[in-house]
Amino acid sequence: HAKLERDRISTYSPEYDVNTVERLQLLADLRSALDSQQLRVVYQPQVDLNSRRTVAVEALVRWDHPTRGTIAPDDFIPLAENSGLIFPVTHFVLDAALAQLARWREAGHQIRVAVNLSARHLSDVGLAQQIYEALARHQVPPSALVLEITETGILSDTVRADMVIRAVRGIGVEIAIDDYGTGNASLSYLKRLQIDELKVDRSFVSNIGSDHHDLIIVRSTIALALALDLRVVAEGIEDDATAEALAQLGGVIGQGYYLGSPASVDEISERLELERRS
Ligand code: C2E
Ligand code: CA
Ligand code: CA
Ligand code: CA
C-alpha cells in the first residue's frame, strides 16, 4: 500500500496544477473579455498577385488583456474551443467583420471578408441560420463572405460537417479550406464537398524560393486546384521572390507579411483608398 501511495505521489506534477489554475484564470478572464470589449478584429489583405490589388481581407481576432497585454489567438482560441466560449467569440468576430465589410462596400470597395470557423461550428446545425441573420442585419451579400475551415474540422464528423457546409453554401456563402496540406484531406474529397477556395498552408509556401521540393508541391497543388475551378490563396508570402514565383502561375491570390500584415480598420481603409487612386 505504501508503495502504491508513493508511486501515485511521484506522478503528481505541480507544474500541471499551476498550469490548470492559470488556464482556469484565463478562461474566467475570457468570459469577461467578451462583455467588456477586450476583443478586437484586425484584417490581413489578400492580394491578386497579378494586379497587386486587395481583393479580400481575413478577419483575425486579438485579445487586449487588461494586465497581460495583447494575447494572440493561438493562445486563447484552443481554450475557447474546449470551453464552448468559441461560439460567442465567433459571433463577435463575424458581426464585427460584417459590420466593417458593409462600411467598406458602402465606400465603394468591392472586397470580400474571410472569417475563421472552428471545427465545433461544423456540428452546429444552427450555423447557417445564424450566418444568414448576420448577413441580413448588415445587408452584406452572402457571396462577399468566405468562411475558412480546416481539413481536420471537416474530417472530424464527416456526415454532419457535410450537412452544415451544404447549408451554409446554400445561402450563397463561400467555403475555404484553410492550412491546406497539413491535414489528410485529398483534393478529390474537397471537390466532392464542393468548396470554393483552397488556402495553401504557409509551411509549403514560405520556402519555395529556396526549397525546390516545396516549389514542386505548391506549383502542382495550385495547378490542380485551379483546374478544379477553385480559387487559390497562397499563405505566408514573406518576400518578393515568392510573390513573383506564384504570380507566374496566373490567377493566384497571395497573403503574407510581404503583401501586408494584419492591420487595423484605419490602416486597411487607407490602403484601399490608395489602391483606388492608382
Ligand atoms: P490562420 O487562419 O492560418 O491565420 C493566419 C495566421 O498567420 C495569422 O496569425 C497571421 O498573422 C499569420 N501570418 C500572416 N502572414 C504571415 C506570414 O507571412 N508569415 C507568418 N509566419 N505568419 C503569417 P494569427 O492572427 O496569430 O492567427 C493564428 C491562428 O489563430 C489563425 O491561423 C487561426 O487559425 C486562428 N484564429 C485567428 N482569428 C480567429 C478567429 O476569429 N476565430 C477562430 N476560430 N480562429 C482564429
Ligand atoms: Ca485562416
Ligand atoms: Ca491558414
Ligand atoms: Ca464560387
mmCIF file of C-alpha atoms and ligand atoms in Angstrom:
data_model
loop_
_atom_site.group_PDB
_atom_site.id
_atom_site.type_symbol
_atom_site.label_atom_id
_atom_site.label_comp_id
_atom_site.label_asym_id
_atom_site.label_seq_id
_atom_site.Cartn_x
_atom_site.Cartn_y
_atom_site.Cartn_z
ATOM 1 C CA HIS A 1 0.000 0.000 0.000
ATOM 2 C CA ALA A 2 2.839 2.321 0.916
ATOM 3 C CA LYS A 3 4.467 1.705 -2.457
ATOM 4 C CA LEU A 4 1.284 2.433 -4.342
ATOM 5 C CA GLU A 5 0.866 5.623 -2.443
ATOM 6 C CA ARG A 6 4.428 6.644 -3.245
ATOM 7 C CA ASP A 7 4.008 5.899 -6.953
ATOM 8 C CA ARG A 8 0.862 7.875 -7.065
ATOM 9 C CA ILE A 9 2.557 10.809 -5.392
ATOM 10 C CA SER A 10 5.570 10.593 -7.669
ATOM 11 C CA THR A 11 3.397 11.131 -10.732
ATOM 12 C CA TYR A 12 1.967 14.274 -9.202
ATOM 13 C CA SER A 13 3.236 17.239 -11.115
ATOM 14 C CA PRO A 14 3.000 20.673 -9.532
ATOM 15 C CA GLU A 15 3.609 22.277 -12.928
ATOM 16 C CA TYR A 16 0.465 20.695 -14.249
ATOM 17 C CA ASP A 17 -1.533 22.180 -11.409
ATOM 18 C CA VAL A 18 -0.095 25.631 -11.858
ATOM 19 C CA ASN A 19 -0.974 25.330 -15.499
ATOM 20 C CA THR A 20 -4.526 24.362 -14.701
ATOM 21 C CA VAL A 21 -5.008 27.241 -12.309
ATOM 22 C CA GLU A 22 -3.597 29.605 -14.892
ATOM 23 C CA ARG A 23 -5.824 28.177 -17.598
ATOM 24 C CA LEU A 24 -8.887 28.482 -15.384
ATOM 25 C CA GLN A 25 -7.985 32.090 -14.650
ATOM 26 C CA LEU A 26 -7.536 32.817 -18.352
ATOM 27 C CA LEU A 27 -10.870 31.172 -19.079
ATOM 28 C CA ALA A 28 -12.613 33.344 -16.477
ATOM 29 C CA ASP A 29 -10.861 36.369 -17.972
ATOM 30 C CA LEU A 30 -12.018 35.421 -21.473
ATOM 31 C CA ARG A 31 -15.573 35.168 -20.277
ATOM 32 C CA SER A 32 -15.463 38.747 -19.016
ATOM 33 C CA ALA A 33 -13.431 39.887 -22.048
ATOM 34 C CA LEU A 34 -16.457 39.182 -24.214
ATOM 35 C CA ASP A 35 -18.594 41.533 -22.116
ATOM 36 C CA SER A 36 -16.036 44.259 -21.610
ATOM 37 C CA GLN A 37 -14.975 44.692 -25.229
ATOM 38 C CA GLN A 38 -11.416 43.452 -24.895
ATOM 39 C CA LEU A 39 -11.645 41.513 -28.146
ATOM 40 C CA ARG A 40 -10.955 43.292 -31.417
ATOM 41 C CA VAL A 41 -10.540 42.272 -35.025
ATOM 42 C CA VAL A 42 -7.601 43.037 -37.306
ATOM 43 C CA TYR A 43 -7.607 42.421 -41.051
ATOM 44 C CA GLN A 44 -4.942 40.953 -43.305
ATOM 45 C CA PRO A 45 -5.061 41.758 -47.041
ATOM 46 C CA GLN A 46 -5.435 39.043 -49.663
ATOM 47 C CA VAL A 47 -3.920 40.340 -52.861
ATOM 48 C CA ASP A 48 -4.353 39.366 -56.504
ATOM 49 C CA LEU A 49 -0.728 38.587 -57.333
ATOM 50 C CA ASN A 50 -1.030 39.744 -60.930
ATOM 51 C CA SER A 51 -2.777 43.088 -60.406
ATOM 52 C CA ARG A 52 -1.443 43.545 -56.827
ATOM 53 C CA ARG A 53 -4.866 44.721 -55.726
ATOM 54 C CA THR A 54 -6.562 43.796 -52.452
ATOM 55 C CA VAL A 55 -9.472 41.507 -53.271
ATOM 56 C CA ALA A 56 -10.313 40.339 -49.751
ATOM 57 C CA VAL A 57 -9.282 40.633 -46.115
ATOM 58 C CA GLU A 58 -9.077 37.915 -43.466
ATOM 59 C CA ALA A 59 -10.518 38.800 -40.055
ATOM 60 C CA LEU A 60 -8.158 37.783 -37.227
ATOM 61 C CA VAL A 61 -9.117 38.187 -33.587
ATOM 62 C CA ARG A 62 -6.944 39.861 -30.924
ATOM 63 C CA TRP A 63 -7.464 39.993 -27.167
ATOM 64 C CA ASP A 64 -6.313 43.097 -25.336
ATOM 65 C CA HIS A 65 -5.973 41.644 -21.849
ATOM 66 C CA PRO A 66 -6.008 44.282 -19.079
ATOM 67 C CA THR A 67 -2.798 43.011 -17.408
ATOM 68 C CA ARG A 68 -1.153 40.617 -19.895
ATOM 69 C CA GLY A 69 -1.235 42.863 -22.940
ATOM 70 C CA THR A 70 -2.349 41.593 -26.327
ATOM 71 C CA ILE A 71 -2.881 37.832 -26.460
ATOM 72 C CA ALA A 72 -2.591 36.065 -29.832
ATOM 73 C CA PRO A 73 -5.409 33.762 -30.960
ATOM 74 C CA ASP A 74 -3.208 30.665 -30.783
ATOM 75 C CA ASP A 75 -3.017 31.299 -27.036
ATOM 76 C CA PHE A 76 -6.749 31.504 -26.355
ATOM 77 C CA ILE A 77 -8.738 30.024 -29.256
ATOM 78 C CA PRO A 78 -7.974 26.433 -28.115
ATOM 79 C CA LEU A 79 -9.231 27.374 -24.646
ATOM 80 C CA ALA A 80 -12.340 28.915 -26.176
ATOM 81 C CA GLU A 81 -12.904 25.761 -28.246
ATOM 82 C CA ASN A 82 -12.662 23.446 -25.241
ATOM 83 C CA SER A 83 -14.982 25.542 -23.118
ATOM 84 C CA GLY A 84 -17.672 26.368 -25.659
ATOM 85 C CA LEU A 85 -16.767 30.067 -25.477
ATOM 86 C CA ILE A 86 -15.778 29.756 -29.142
ATOM 87 C CA PHE A 87 -19.439 30.271 -30.046
ATOM 88 C CA PRO A 88 -19.705 33.810 -28.620
ATOM 89 C CA VAL A 89 -16.151 34.562 -29.835
ATOM 90 C CA THR A 90 -17.045 33.609 -33.422
ATOM 91 C CA HIS A 91 -20.294 35.522 -33.162
ATOM 92 C CA PHE A 92 -18.342 38.623 -32.130
ATOM 93 C CA VAL A 93 -15.802 38.273 -34.966
ATOM 94 C CA LEU A 94 -18.467 37.564 -37.591
ATOM 95 C CA ASP A 95 -20.567 40.510 -36.500
ATOM 96 C CA ALA A 96 -17.617 42.921 -36.365
ATOM 97 C CA ALA A 97 -16.294 41.733 -39.734
ATOM 98 C CA LEU A 98 -19.653 42.033 -41.496
ATOM 99 C CA ALA A 99 -20.345 45.464 -39.984
ATOM 100 C CA GLN A 100 -16.948 46.641 -41.232
ATOM 101 C CA LEU A 101 -17.366 44.997 -44.627
ATOM 102 C CA ALA A 102 -20.655 46.859 -45.043
ATOM 103 C CA ARG A 103 -18.795 50.162 -44.422
ATOM 104 C CA TRP A 104 -16.048 49.302 -46.906
ATOM 105 C CA ARG A 105 -18.544 48.281 -49.555
ATOM 106 C CA GLU A 106 -20.554 51.429 -48.872
ATOM 107 C CA ALA A 107 -17.358 53.374 -49.603
ATOM 108 C CA GLY A 108 -17.097 51.559 -52.934
ATOM 109 C CA HIS A 109 -14.546 48.863 -52.079
ATOM 110 C CA GLN A 110 -15.875 45.645 -53.552
ATOM 111 C CA ILE A 111 -13.845 43.276 -51.396
ATOM 112 C CA ARG A 112 -14.707 40.024 -49.606
ATOM 113 C CA VAL A 113 -14.095 39.245 -45.955
ATOM 114 C CA ALA A 114 -12.926 35.872 -44.654
ATOM 115 C CA VAL A 115 -13.818 34.673 -41.153
ATOM 116 C CA ASN A 116 -12.297 31.641 -39.407
ATOM 117 C CA LEU A 117 -14.561 28.900 -38.095
ATOM 118 C CA SER A 118 -13.561 26.256 -35.577
ATOM 119 C CA ALA A 119 -14.308 22.580 -36.073
ATOM 120 C CA ARG A 120 -17.008 22.795 -33.412
ATOM 121 C CA HIS A 121 -19.149 25.022 -35.631
ATOM 122 C CA LEU A 122 -19.389 22.244 -38.189
ATOM 123 C CA SER A 123 -21.558 20.200 -35.874
ATOM 124 C CA ASP A 124 -23.826 23.162 -35.151
ATOM 125 C CA VAL A 125 -26.962 22.720 -37.265
ATOM 126 C CA GLY A 126 -27.973 26.317 -36.465
ATOM 127 C CA LEU A 127 -24.878 27.785 -38.113
ATOM 128 C CA ALA A 128 -26.416 28.635 -41.499
ATOM 129 C CA GLN A 129 -29.358 30.376 -39.855
ATOM 130 C CA GLN A 130 -27.057 32.427 -37.625
ATOM 131 C CA ILE A 131 -24.954 33.472 -40.598
ATOM 132 C CA TYR A 132 -27.999 34.287 -42.675
ATOM 133 C CA GLU A 133 -29.242 36.590 -39.907
ATOM 134 C CA ALA A 134 -25.865 38.303 -39.548
ATOM 135 C CA LEU A 135 -25.709 38.940 -43.319
ATOM 136 C CA ALA A 136 -29.228 40.357 -43.305
ATOM 137 C CA ARG A 137 -28.502 42.539 -40.273
ATOM 138 C CA HIS A 138 -25.590 44.180 -42.067
ATOM 139 C CA GLN A 139 -27.025 43.991 -45.582
ATOM 140 C CA VAL A 140 -23.984 42.243 -46.949
ATOM 141 C CA PRO A 141 -24.360 39.935 -49.969
ATOM 142 C CA PRO A 142 -23.601 36.298 -48.990
ATOM 143 C CA SER A 143 -21.049 35.956 -51.788
ATOM 144 C CA ALA A 144 -18.879 38.595 -50.062
ATOM 145 C CA LEU A 145 -18.363 36.290 -47.061
ATOM 146 C CA VAL A 146 -15.856 33.433 -47.046
ATOM 147 C CA LEU A 147 -15.740 31.017 -44.141
ATOM 148 C CA GLU A 148 -12.363 29.388 -43.528
ATOM 149 C CA ILE A 149 -12.352 25.890 -42.086
ATOM 150 C CA THR A 150 -9.504 23.426 -41.665
ATOM 151 C CA GLU A 151 -9.305 19.925 -43.080
ATOM 152 C CA THR A 152 -9.344 18.447 -39.585
ATOM 153 C CA GLY A 153 -12.549 20.366 -38.952
ATOM 154 C CA ILE A 154 -14.259 18.673 -41.858
ATOM 155 C CA LEU A 155 -12.893 15.225 -41.268
ATOM 156 C CA SER A 156 -13.889 15.010 -37.598
ATOM 157 C CA ASP A 157 -17.623 14.371 -38.062
ATOM 158 C CA THR A 158 -17.926 13.974 -41.795
ATOM 159 C CA VAL A 159 -21.654 13.446 -42.215
ATOM 160 C CA ARG A 160 -22.712 16.318 -40.004
ATOM 161 C CA ALA A 161 -19.965 18.622 -41.322
ATOM 162 C CA ASP A 162 -21.092 17.900 -44.909
ATOM 163 C CA MET A 163 -24.620 18.878 -43.968
ATOM 164 C CA VAL A 164 -23.627 22.097 -42.222
ATOM 165 C CA ILE A 165 -21.312 23.113 -45.079
ATOM 166 C CA ARG A 166 -24.028 22.442 -47.651
ATOM 167 C CA ALA A 167 -26.500 24.548 -45.665
ATOM 168 C CA VAL A 168 -24.044 27.454 -45.478
ATOM 169 C CA ARG A 169 -23.222 27.223 -49.189
ATOM 170 C CA GLY A 170 -26.943 27.000 -49.834
ATOM 171 C CA ILE A 171 -27.368 30.603 -48.709
ATOM 172 C CA GLY A 172 -24.549 31.664 -51.051
ATOM 173 C CA VAL A 173 -21.650 31.967 -48.600
ATOM 174 C CA GLU A 174 -18.293 30.606 -49.768
ATOM 175 C CA ILE A 175 -16.170 27.991 -48.033
ATOM 176 C CA ALA A 176 -12.375 27.965 -47.979
ATOM 177 C CA ILE A 177 -10.164 25.151 -46.768
ATOM 178 C CA ASP A 178 -7.534 26.682 -44.512
ATOM 179 C CA ASP A 179 -3.982 25.427 -43.912
ATOM 180 C CA TYR A 180 -4.323 23.074 -46.886
ATOM 181 C CA GLY A 181 -1.669 20.380 -46.979
ATOM 182 C CA THR A 182 -1.226 20.000 -43.226
ATOM 183 C CA GLY A 183 -4.109 17.531 -42.771
ATOM 184 C CA ASN A 184 -5.268 14.454 -44.640
ATOM 185 C CA ALA A 185 -7.987 15.659 -46.965
ATOM 186 C CA SER A 186 -7.383 14.864 -50.622
ATOM 187 C CA LEU A 187 -8.288 17.327 -53.342
ATOM 188 C CA SER A 188 -10.850 14.895 -54.758
ATOM 189 C CA TYR A 189 -12.598 14.733 -51.404
ATOM 190 C CA LEU A 190 -12.670 18.514 -51.211
ATOM 191 C CA LYS A 191 -14.023 18.684 -54.751
ATOM 192 C CA ARG A 192 -16.852 16.339 -53.833
ATOM 193 C CA LEU A 193 -17.661 18.501 -50.825
ATOM 194 C CA GLN A 194 -17.980 21.484 -53.109
ATOM 195 C CA ILE A 195 -15.787 24.103 -51.612
ATOM 196 C CA ASP A 196 -14.905 27.421 -53.227
ATOM 197 C CA GLU A 197 -11.361 28.186 -52.169
ATOM 198 C CA LEU A 198 -8.164 26.487 -51.157
ATOM 199 C CA LYS A 199 -5.626 28.183 -48.889
ATOM 200 C CA VAL A 200 -2.247 26.557 -49.330
ATOM 201 C CA ASP A 201 -0.530 26.409 -45.943
ATOM 202 C CA ARG A 202 2.390 28.710 -45.313
ATOM 203 C CA SER A 203 4.668 25.820 -44.313
ATOM 204 C CA PHE A 204 4.799 24.939 -48.039
ATOM 205 C CA VAL A 205 4.688 28.457 -49.445
ATOM 206 C CA SER A 206 7.289 30.278 -47.328
ATOM 207 C CA ASN A 207 10.286 28.365 -48.653
ATOM 208 C CA ILE A 208 9.526 27.917 -52.338
ATOM 209 C CA GLY A 209 12.385 30.308 -53.161
ATOM 210 C CA SER A 210 14.953 28.006 -51.549
ATOM 211 C CA ASP A 211 13.326 24.558 -51.369
ATOM 212 C CA HIS A 212 12.809 23.006 -54.773
ATOM 213 C CA HIS A 213 10.555 20.236 -53.414
ATOM 214 C CA ASP A 214 8.257 22.785 -51.796
ATOM 215 C CA LEU A 215 8.095 24.665 -55.088
ATOM 216 C CA ILE A 216 7.044 21.500 -56.937
ATOM 217 C CA ILE A 217 4.416 20.631 -54.326
ATOM 218 C CA VAL A 218 2.953 24.135 -54.280
ATOM 219 C CA ARG A 219 3.008 24.503 -58.053
ATOM 220 C CA SER A 220 1.241 21.217 -58.727
ATOM 221 C CA THR A 221 -1.275 21.690 -55.905
ATOM 222 C CA ILE A 222 -2.180 25.098 -57.270
ATOM 223 C CA ALA A 223 -2.427 23.827 -60.855
ATOM 224 C CA LEU A 224 -4.760 21.045 -59.761
ATOM 225 C CA ALA A 225 -6.909 23.336 -57.610
ATOM 226 C CA LEU A 226 -7.243 25.901 -60.414
ATOM 227 C CA ALA A 227 -8.146 23.127 -62.854
ATOM 228 C CA LEU A 228 -10.867 22.061 -60.413
ATOM 229 C CA ASP A 229 -12.146 25.644 -60.578
ATOM 230 C CA LEU A 230 -11.229 26.503 -57.012
ATOM 231 C CA ARG A 231 -9.964 29.911 -56.001
ATOM 232 C CA VAL A 232 -6.435 29.613 -54.612
ATOM 233 C CA VAL A 233 -4.896 31.681 -51.832
ATOM 234 C CA ALA A 234 -1.209 31.111 -51.055
ATOM 235 C CA GLU A 235 -0.477 31.937 -47.405
ATOM 236 C CA GLY A 236 2.767 33.021 -45.788
ATOM 237 C CA ILE A 237 4.282 35.054 -48.618
ATOM 238 C CA GLU A 238 7.230 36.754 -46.945
ATOM 239 C CA ASP A 239 9.295 38.088 -49.859
ATOM 240 C CA ASP A 240 9.094 39.380 -53.407
ATOM 241 C CA ALA A 241 10.674 36.286 -54.981
ATOM 242 C CA THR A 242 7.874 34.112 -53.568
ATOM 243 C CA ALA A 243 5.194 36.532 -54.743
ATOM 244 C CA GLU A 244 6.743 36.607 -58.223
ATOM 245 C CA ALA A 245 7.079 32.825 -58.491
ATOM 246 C CA LEU A 246 3.399 32.426 -57.601
ATOM 247 C CA ALA A 247 2.285 35.287 -59.855
ATOM 248 C CA GLN A 248 3.726 33.357 -62.778
ATOM 249 C CA LEU A 249 1.167 30.615 -62.239
ATOM 250 C CA GLY A 250 -1.558 33.162 -63.007
ATOM 251 C CA GLY A 251 -4.762 33.756 -61.066
ATOM 252 C CA VAL A 252 -3.342 33.117 -57.618
ATOM 253 C CA ILE A 253 -4.205 35.267 -54.608
ATOM 254 C CA GLY A 254 -1.488 35.871 -52.036
ATOM 255 C CA GLN A 255 -1.459 36.567 -48.323
ATOM 256 C CA GLY A 256 1.546 37.194 -46.087
ATOM 257 C CA TYR A 257 3.715 39.729 -44.313
ATOM 258 C CA TYR A 258 5.329 40.821 -47.589
ATOM 259 C CA LEU A 259 1.937 41.771 -49.043
ATOM 260 C CA GLY A 260 0.552 43.209 -45.801
ATOM 261 C CA SER A 261 0.464 42.224 -42.124
ATOM 262 C CA PRO A 262 -2.779 42.057 -40.149
ATOM 263 C CA ALA A 263 -3.793 45.695 -39.638
ATOM 264 C CA SER A 264 -6.399 47.953 -38.058
ATOM 265 C CA VAL A 265 -9.538 49.116 -39.830
ATOM 266 C CA ASP A 266 -7.994 52.560 -40.395
ATOM 267 C CA GLU A 267 -4.844 51.136 -41.970
ATOM 268 C CA ILE A 268 -6.834 48.871 -44.282
ATOM 269 C CA SER A 269 -9.152 51.751 -45.251
ATOM 270 C CA GLU A 270 -6.136 53.880 -46.125
ATOM 271 C CA ARG A 271 -4.672 51.064 -48.208
ATOM 272 C CA LEU A 272 -7.943 50.605 -50.114
ATOM 273 C CA GLU A 273 -8.148 54.340 -50.782
ATOM 274 C CA LEU A 274 -4.576 54.395 -52.112
ATOM 275 C CA GLU A 275 -5.295 51.453 -54.389
ATOM 276 C CA ARG A 276 -8.398 53.127 -55.727
ATOM 277 C CA ARG A 277 -6.423 56.220 -56.701
ATOM 278 C CA SER A 278 -3.708 54.255 -58.512
HETATM 279 P P1 C2E B 1 -4.679 31.235 -39.772
HETATM 280 O O1 C2E B 1 -6.153 31.178 -40.009
HETATM 281 O O2 C2E B 1 -3.814 30.339 -40.589
HETATM 282 O O3 C2E B 1 -4.284 32.775 -39.945
HETATM 283 C C1 C2E B 1 -3.046 33.197 -40.485
HETATM 284 C C2 C2E B 1 -2.047 33.454 -39.384
HETATM 285 O O4 C2E B 1 -0.758 33.570 -39.994
HETATM 286 C C3 C2E B 1 -2.277 34.765 -38.643
HETATM 287 O O5 C2E B 1 -1.818 34.608 -37.300
HETATM 288 C C4 C2E B 1 -1.363 35.718 -39.398
HETATM 289 O O6 C2E B 1 -0.968 36.838 -38.631
HETATM 290 C C5 C2E B 1 -0.192 34.823 -39.685
HETATM 291 N N1 C2E B 1 0.555 35.259 -40.864
HETATM 292 C C6 C2E B 1 0.114 36.024 -41.881
HETATM 293 N N2 C2E B 1 1.064 36.221 -42.812
HETATM 294 C C7 C2E B 1 2.156 35.551 -42.383
HETATM 295 C C8 C2E B 1 3.485 35.381 -42.930
HETATM 296 O O7 C2E B 1 3.849 35.878 -43.976
HETATM 297 N N3 C2E B 1 4.344 34.623 -42.188
HETATM 298 C C9 C2E B 1 3.978 34.060 -40.997
HETATM 299 N N4 C2E B 1 4.888 33.338 -40.346
HETATM 300 N N5 C2E B 1 2.721 34.199 -40.456
HETATM 301 C C10 C2E B 1 1.836 34.938 -41.154
HETATM 302 P P2 C2E B 1 -2.730 34.958 -36.063
HETATM 303 O O8 C2E B 1 -3.549 36.192 -36.329
HETATM 304 O O9 C2E B 1 -1.850 34.927 -34.861
HETATM 305 O O10 C2E B 1 -3.755 33.758 -36.014
HETATM 306 C C11 C2E B 1 -3.319 32.456 -35.726
HETATM 307 C C12 C2E B 1 -4.438 31.466 -35.902
HETATM 308 O O11 C2E B 1 -5.470 31.678 -34.936
HETATM 309 C C13 C2E B 1 -5.131 31.589 -37.260
HETATM 310 O O12 C2E B 1 -4.366 30.925 -38.217
HETATM 311 C C14 C2E B 1 -6.463 30.922 -36.951
HETATM 312 O O13 C2E B 1 -6.350 29.524 -37.019
HETATM 313 C C15 C2E B 1 -6.700 31.322 -35.516
HETATM 314 N N6 C2E B 1 -7.635 32.461 -35.478
HETATM 315 C C16 C2E B 1 -7.406 33.786 -35.636
HETATM 316 N N7 C2E B 1 -8.533 34.504 -35.533
HETATM 317 C C17 C2E B 1 -9.530 33.597 -35.329
HETATM 318 C C18 C2E B 1 -10.950 33.702 -35.133
HETATM 319 O O14 C2E B 1 -11.575 34.789 -35.157
HETATM 320 N N8 C2E B 1 -11.621 32.520 -34.949
HETATM 321 C C19 C2E B 1 -11.006 31.310 -34.934
HETATM 322 N N9 C2E B 1 -11.740 30.197 -34.755
HETATM 323 N N10 C2E B 1 -9.685 31.175 -35.111
HETATM 324 C C20 C2E B 1 -8.952 32.308 -35.304
HETATM 325 CA CA CA B 2 -7.492 31.358 -41.647
HETATM 326 CA CA CA B 3 -4.068 29.395 -42.572
HETATM 327 CA CA CA B 4 -17.512 30.145 -56.226
#
